PDB file of C-alpha atoms in Angstrom:
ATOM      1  CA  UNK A   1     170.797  82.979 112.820  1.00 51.00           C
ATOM      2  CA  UNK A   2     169.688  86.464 111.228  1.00 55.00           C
ATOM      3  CA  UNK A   3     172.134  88.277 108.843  1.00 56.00           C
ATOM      4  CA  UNK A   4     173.752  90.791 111.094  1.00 53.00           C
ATOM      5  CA  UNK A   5     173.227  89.084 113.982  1.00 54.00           C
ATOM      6  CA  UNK A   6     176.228  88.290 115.678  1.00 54.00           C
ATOM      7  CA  UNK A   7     174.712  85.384 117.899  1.00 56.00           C
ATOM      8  CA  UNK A   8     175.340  86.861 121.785  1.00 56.00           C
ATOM      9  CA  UNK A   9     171.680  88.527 122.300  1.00 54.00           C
ATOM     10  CA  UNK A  10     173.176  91.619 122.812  1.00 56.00           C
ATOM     11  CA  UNK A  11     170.982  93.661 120.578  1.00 55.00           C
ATOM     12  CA  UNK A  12     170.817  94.139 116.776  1.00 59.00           C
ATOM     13  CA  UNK A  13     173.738  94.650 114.946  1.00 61.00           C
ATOM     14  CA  UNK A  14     172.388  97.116 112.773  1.00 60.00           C
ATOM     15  CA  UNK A  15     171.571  99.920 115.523  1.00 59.00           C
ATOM     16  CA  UNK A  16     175.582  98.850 116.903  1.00 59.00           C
ATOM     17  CA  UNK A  17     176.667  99.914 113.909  1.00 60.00           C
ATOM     18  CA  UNK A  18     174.781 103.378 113.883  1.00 59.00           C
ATOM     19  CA  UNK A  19     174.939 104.374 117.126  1.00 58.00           C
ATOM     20  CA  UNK A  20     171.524 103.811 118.114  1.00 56.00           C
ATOM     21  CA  UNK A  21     169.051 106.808 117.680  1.00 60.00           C
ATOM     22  CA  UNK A  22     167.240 106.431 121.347  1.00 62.00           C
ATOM     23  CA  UNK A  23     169.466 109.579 122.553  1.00 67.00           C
ATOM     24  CA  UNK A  24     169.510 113.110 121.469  1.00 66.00           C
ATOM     25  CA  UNK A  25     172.878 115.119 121.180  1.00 70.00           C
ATOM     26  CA  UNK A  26     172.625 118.312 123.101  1.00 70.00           C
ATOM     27  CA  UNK A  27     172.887 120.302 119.701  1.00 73.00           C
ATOM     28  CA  UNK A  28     169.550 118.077 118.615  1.00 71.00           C
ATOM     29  CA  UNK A  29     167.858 119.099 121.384  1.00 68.00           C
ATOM     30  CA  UNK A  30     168.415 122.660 120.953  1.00 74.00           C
ATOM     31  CA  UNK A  31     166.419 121.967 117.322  1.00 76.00           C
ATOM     32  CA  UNK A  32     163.193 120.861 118.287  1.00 72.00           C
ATOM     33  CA  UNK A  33     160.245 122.316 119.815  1.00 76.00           C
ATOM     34  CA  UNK A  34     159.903 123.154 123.580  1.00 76.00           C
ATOM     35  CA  UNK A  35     158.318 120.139 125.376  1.00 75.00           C
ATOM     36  CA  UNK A  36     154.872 120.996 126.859  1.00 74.00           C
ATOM     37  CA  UNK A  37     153.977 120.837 130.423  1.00 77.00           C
ATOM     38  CA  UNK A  38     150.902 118.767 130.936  1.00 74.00           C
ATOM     39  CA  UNK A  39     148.770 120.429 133.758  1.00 75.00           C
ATOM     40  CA  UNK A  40     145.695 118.148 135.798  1.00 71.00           C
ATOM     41  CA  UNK A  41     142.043 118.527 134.419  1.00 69.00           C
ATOM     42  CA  UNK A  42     141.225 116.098 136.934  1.00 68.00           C
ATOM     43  CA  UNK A  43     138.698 118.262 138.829  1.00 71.00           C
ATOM     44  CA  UNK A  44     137.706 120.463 135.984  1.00 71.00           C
ATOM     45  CA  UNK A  45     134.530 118.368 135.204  1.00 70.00           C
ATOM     46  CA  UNK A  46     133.544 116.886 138.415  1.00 72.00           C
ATOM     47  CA  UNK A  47     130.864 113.976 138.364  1.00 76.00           C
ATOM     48  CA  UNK A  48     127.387 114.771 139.198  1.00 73.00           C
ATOM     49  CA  UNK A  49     125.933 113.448 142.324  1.00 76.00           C
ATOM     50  CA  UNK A  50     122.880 111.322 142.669  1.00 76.00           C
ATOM     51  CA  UNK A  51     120.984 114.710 144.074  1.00 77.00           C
ATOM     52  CA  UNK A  52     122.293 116.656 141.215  1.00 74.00           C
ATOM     53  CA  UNK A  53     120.635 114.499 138.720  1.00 72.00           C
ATOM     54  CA  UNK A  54     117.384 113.667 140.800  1.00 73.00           C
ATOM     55  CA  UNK A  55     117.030 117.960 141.231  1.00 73.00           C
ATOM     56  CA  UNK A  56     117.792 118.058 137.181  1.00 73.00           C
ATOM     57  CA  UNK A  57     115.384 115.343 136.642  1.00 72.00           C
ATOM     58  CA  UNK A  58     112.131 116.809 138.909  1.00 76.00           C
ATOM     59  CA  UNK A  59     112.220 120.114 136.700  1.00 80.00           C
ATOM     60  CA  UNK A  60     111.617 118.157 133.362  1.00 83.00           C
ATOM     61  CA  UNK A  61     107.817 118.349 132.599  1.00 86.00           C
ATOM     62  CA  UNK A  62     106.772 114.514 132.589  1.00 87.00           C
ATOM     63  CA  UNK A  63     104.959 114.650 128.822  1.00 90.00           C
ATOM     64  CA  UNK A  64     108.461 116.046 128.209  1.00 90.00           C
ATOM     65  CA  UNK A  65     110.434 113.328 129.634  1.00 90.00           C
ATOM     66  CA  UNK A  66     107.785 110.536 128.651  1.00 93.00           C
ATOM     67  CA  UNK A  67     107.433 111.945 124.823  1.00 94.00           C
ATOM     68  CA  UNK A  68     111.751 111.961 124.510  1.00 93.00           C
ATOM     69  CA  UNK A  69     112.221 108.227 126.001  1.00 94.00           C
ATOM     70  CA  UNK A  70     109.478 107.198 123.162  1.00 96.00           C
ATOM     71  CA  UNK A  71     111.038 109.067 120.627  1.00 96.00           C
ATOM     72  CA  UNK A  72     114.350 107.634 121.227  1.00 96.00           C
ATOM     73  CA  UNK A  73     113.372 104.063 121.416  1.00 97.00           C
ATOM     74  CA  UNK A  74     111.030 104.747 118.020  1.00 97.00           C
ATOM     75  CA  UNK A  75     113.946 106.300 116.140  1.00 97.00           C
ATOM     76  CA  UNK A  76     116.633 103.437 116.906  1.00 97.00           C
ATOM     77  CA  UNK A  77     114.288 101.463 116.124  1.00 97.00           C
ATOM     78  CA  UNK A  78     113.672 102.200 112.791  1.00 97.00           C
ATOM     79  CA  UNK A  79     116.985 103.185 112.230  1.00 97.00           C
ATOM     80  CA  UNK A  80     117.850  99.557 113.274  1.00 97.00           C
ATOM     81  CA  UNK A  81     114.809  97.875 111.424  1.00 97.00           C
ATOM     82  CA  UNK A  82     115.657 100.162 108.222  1.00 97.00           C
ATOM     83  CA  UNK A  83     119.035  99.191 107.626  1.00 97.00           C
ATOM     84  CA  UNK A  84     118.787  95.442 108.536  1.00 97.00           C
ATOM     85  CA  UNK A  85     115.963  94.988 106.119  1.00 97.00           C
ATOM     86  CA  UNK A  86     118.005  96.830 103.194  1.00 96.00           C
ATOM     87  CA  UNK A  87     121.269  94.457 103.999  1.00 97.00           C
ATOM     88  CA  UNK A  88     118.704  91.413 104.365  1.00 96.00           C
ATOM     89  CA  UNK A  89     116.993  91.943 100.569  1.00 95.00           C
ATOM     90  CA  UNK A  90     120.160  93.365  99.442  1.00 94.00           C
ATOM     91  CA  UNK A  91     123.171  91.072 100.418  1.00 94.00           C
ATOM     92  CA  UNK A  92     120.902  87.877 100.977  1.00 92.00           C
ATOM     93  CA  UNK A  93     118.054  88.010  98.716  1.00 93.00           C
ATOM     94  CA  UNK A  94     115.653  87.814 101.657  1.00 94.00           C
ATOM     95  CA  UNK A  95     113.334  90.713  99.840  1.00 94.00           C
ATOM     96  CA  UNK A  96     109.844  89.811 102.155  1.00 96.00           C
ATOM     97  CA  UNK A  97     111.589  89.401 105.008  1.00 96.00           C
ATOM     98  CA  UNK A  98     114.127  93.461 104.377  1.00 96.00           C
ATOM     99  CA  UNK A  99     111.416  94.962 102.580  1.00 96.00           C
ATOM    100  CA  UNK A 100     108.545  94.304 105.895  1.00 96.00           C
ATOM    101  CA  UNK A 101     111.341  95.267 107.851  1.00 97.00           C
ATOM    102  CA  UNK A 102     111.889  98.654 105.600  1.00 97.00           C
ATOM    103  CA  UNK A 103     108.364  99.347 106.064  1.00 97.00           C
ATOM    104  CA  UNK A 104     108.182  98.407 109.701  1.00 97.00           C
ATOM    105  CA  UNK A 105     111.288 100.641 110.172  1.00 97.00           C
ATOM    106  CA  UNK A 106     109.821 103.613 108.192  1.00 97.00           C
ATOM    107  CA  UNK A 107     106.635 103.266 110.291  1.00 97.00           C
ATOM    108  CA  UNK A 108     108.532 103.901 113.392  1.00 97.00           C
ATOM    109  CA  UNK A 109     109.884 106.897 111.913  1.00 97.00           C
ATOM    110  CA  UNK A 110     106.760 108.119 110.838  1.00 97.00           C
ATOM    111  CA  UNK A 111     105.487 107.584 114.639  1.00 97.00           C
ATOM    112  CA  UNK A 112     108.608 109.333 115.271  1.00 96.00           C
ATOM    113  CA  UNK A 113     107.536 112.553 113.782  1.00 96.00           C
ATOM    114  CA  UNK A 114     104.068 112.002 114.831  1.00 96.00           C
ATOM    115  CA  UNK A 115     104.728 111.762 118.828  1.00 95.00           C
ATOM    116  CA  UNK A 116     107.174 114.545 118.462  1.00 95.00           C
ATOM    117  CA  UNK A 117     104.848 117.385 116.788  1.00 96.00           C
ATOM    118  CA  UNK A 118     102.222 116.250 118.828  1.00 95.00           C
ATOM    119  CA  UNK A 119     104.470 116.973 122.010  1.00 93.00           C
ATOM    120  CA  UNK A 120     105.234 120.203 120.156  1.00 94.00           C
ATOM    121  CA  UNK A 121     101.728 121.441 119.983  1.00 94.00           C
ATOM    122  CA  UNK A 122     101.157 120.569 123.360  1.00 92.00           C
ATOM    123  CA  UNK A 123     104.475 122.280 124.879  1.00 91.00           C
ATOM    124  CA  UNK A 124     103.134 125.349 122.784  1.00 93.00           C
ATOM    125  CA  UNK A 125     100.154 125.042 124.342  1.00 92.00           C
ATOM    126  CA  UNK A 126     101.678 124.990 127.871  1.00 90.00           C
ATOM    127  CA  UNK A 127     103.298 127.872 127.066  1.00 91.00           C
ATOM    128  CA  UNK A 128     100.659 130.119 126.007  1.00 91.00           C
ATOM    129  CA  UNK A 129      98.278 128.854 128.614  1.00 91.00           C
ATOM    130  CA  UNK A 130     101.630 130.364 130.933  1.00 88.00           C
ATOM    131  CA  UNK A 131     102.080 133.509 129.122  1.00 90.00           C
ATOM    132  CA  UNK A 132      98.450 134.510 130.045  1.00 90.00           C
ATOM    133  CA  UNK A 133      98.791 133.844 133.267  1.00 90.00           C
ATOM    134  CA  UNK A 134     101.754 135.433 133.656  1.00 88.00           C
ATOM    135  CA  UNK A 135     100.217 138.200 131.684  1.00 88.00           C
ATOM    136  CA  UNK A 136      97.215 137.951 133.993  1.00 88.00           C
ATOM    137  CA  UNK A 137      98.922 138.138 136.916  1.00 87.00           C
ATOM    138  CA  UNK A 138     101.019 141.362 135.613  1.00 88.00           C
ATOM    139  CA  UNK A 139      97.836 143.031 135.009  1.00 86.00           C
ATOM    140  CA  UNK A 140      96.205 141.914 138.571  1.00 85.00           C
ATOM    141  CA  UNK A 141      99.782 143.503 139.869  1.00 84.00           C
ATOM    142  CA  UNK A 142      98.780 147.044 138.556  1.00 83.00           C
ATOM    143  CA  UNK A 143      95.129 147.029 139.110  1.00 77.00           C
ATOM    144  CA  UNK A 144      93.841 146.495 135.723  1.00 64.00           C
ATOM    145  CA  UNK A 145      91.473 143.605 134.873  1.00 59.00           C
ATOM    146  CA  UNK A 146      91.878 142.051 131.541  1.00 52.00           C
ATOM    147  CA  UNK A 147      89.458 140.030 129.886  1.00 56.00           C
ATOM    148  CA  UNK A 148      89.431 137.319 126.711  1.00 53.00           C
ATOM    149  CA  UNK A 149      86.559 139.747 125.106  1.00 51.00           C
ATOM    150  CA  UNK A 150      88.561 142.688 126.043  1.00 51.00           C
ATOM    151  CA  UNK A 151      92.160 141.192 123.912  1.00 54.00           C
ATOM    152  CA  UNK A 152      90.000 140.317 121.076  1.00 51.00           C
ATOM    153  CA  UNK A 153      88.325 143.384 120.085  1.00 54.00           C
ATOM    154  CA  UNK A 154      91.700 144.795 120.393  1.00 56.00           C
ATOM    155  CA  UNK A 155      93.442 142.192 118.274  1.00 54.00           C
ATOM    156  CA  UNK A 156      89.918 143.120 115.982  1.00 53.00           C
ATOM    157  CA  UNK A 157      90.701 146.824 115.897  1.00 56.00           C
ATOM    158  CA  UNK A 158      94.223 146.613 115.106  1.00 54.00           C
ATOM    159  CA  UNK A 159      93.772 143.375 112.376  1.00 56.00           C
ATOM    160  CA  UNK A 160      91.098 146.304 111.098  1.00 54.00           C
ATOM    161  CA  UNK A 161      93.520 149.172 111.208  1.00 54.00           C
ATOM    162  CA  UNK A 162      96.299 147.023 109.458  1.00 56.00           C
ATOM    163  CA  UNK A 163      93.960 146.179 106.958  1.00 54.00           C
ATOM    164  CA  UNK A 164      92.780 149.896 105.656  1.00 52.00           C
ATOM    165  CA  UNK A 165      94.934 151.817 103.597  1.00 52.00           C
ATOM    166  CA  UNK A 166      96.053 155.015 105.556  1.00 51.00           C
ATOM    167  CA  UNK A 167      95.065 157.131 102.078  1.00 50.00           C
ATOM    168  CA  UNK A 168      94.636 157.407  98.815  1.00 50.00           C
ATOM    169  CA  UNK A 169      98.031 156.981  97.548  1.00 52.00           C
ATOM    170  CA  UNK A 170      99.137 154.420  99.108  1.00 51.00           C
ATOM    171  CA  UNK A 171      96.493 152.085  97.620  1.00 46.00           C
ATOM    172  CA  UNK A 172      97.658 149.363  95.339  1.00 50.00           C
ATOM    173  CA  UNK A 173      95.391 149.174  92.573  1.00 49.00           C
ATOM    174  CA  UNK A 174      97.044 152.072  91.073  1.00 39.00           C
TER     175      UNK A 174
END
């Protein structure tokens, strides 16, 4: 037996004595804040289908797509291979076995970067190559032919242009 316990299982003495605190008065309830209504976000976000994600998944370029699933495995990996080498040499004393694996994990980072810039200059490349098409194909729509030759002895003239001072006192030496 418990102090305050008055041996019938009925409950515990001590809320008896206070008059339990599980109900509100009426003048309480007047006190407190308006109770929210909940309303059903159950449709809000509905979950893609199987077609959905196949038609999402046939517009990613496949370098694209390829060059991200390396770059994710490469970066948890040397995330993972980073900080398992530091606890190894650090908390065991192991320092060949957490220092190969520090270098081992900084290597994957290092391919990390490499993959990814080298996806980045061949995206930009994909996209100029598309510009001048497009560009092309603008030009072909109004009747005018455009050439490489023709684009750079424009881009000459105007680097030219942008390079002369337009007089005297604008010049810089003085």
């Amino acid at each position: 037996m418990f102090p305050g316990d008055d041996g019938d299982g009925s409950g515990d003495a001590f809320e008896d004595a206070l008059g339990g605190f599980d109900e509100a008065s009426p003048e309480e309830s007047e006190l407190g804040p308006e109770t929210p209504s909940v309303t059903d976000y159950g449709n809000r976000f509905p979950e893609a289908s199987d077609e959905d994600l196949a038609g999402s998944l046939s517009d990613l370029h496949p370098d694209t797509a390829r060059t991200f699933i390396i770059c994710a495995v490469l970066a948890n990996a040397a995330v993972l291979l980073v900080s398992l080498g530091a606890m190894l040499a650090y908390f065991r004393g192991m320092t060949q076995l957490g220092g190969g694996m520090i270098v081992l994990g900084l290597f994957a980072a290092l391919r990390t970067y490499m993959q990814y810039a080298n996806w980045r200059e061949r995206y930009e490349e994909r996209e100029a190559a598309a510009d001048a098409e497009a560009d092309a194909a603008r030009a072909e729509a109004k009747g005018v032919e455009v050439t490489a030759d023709a684009d750079a002895e424009e881009t000459a003239d105007a680097d030219a242009a942008d390079a002369a001072p337009a007089s005297d006192d604008e010049s810089p030496e003085r």
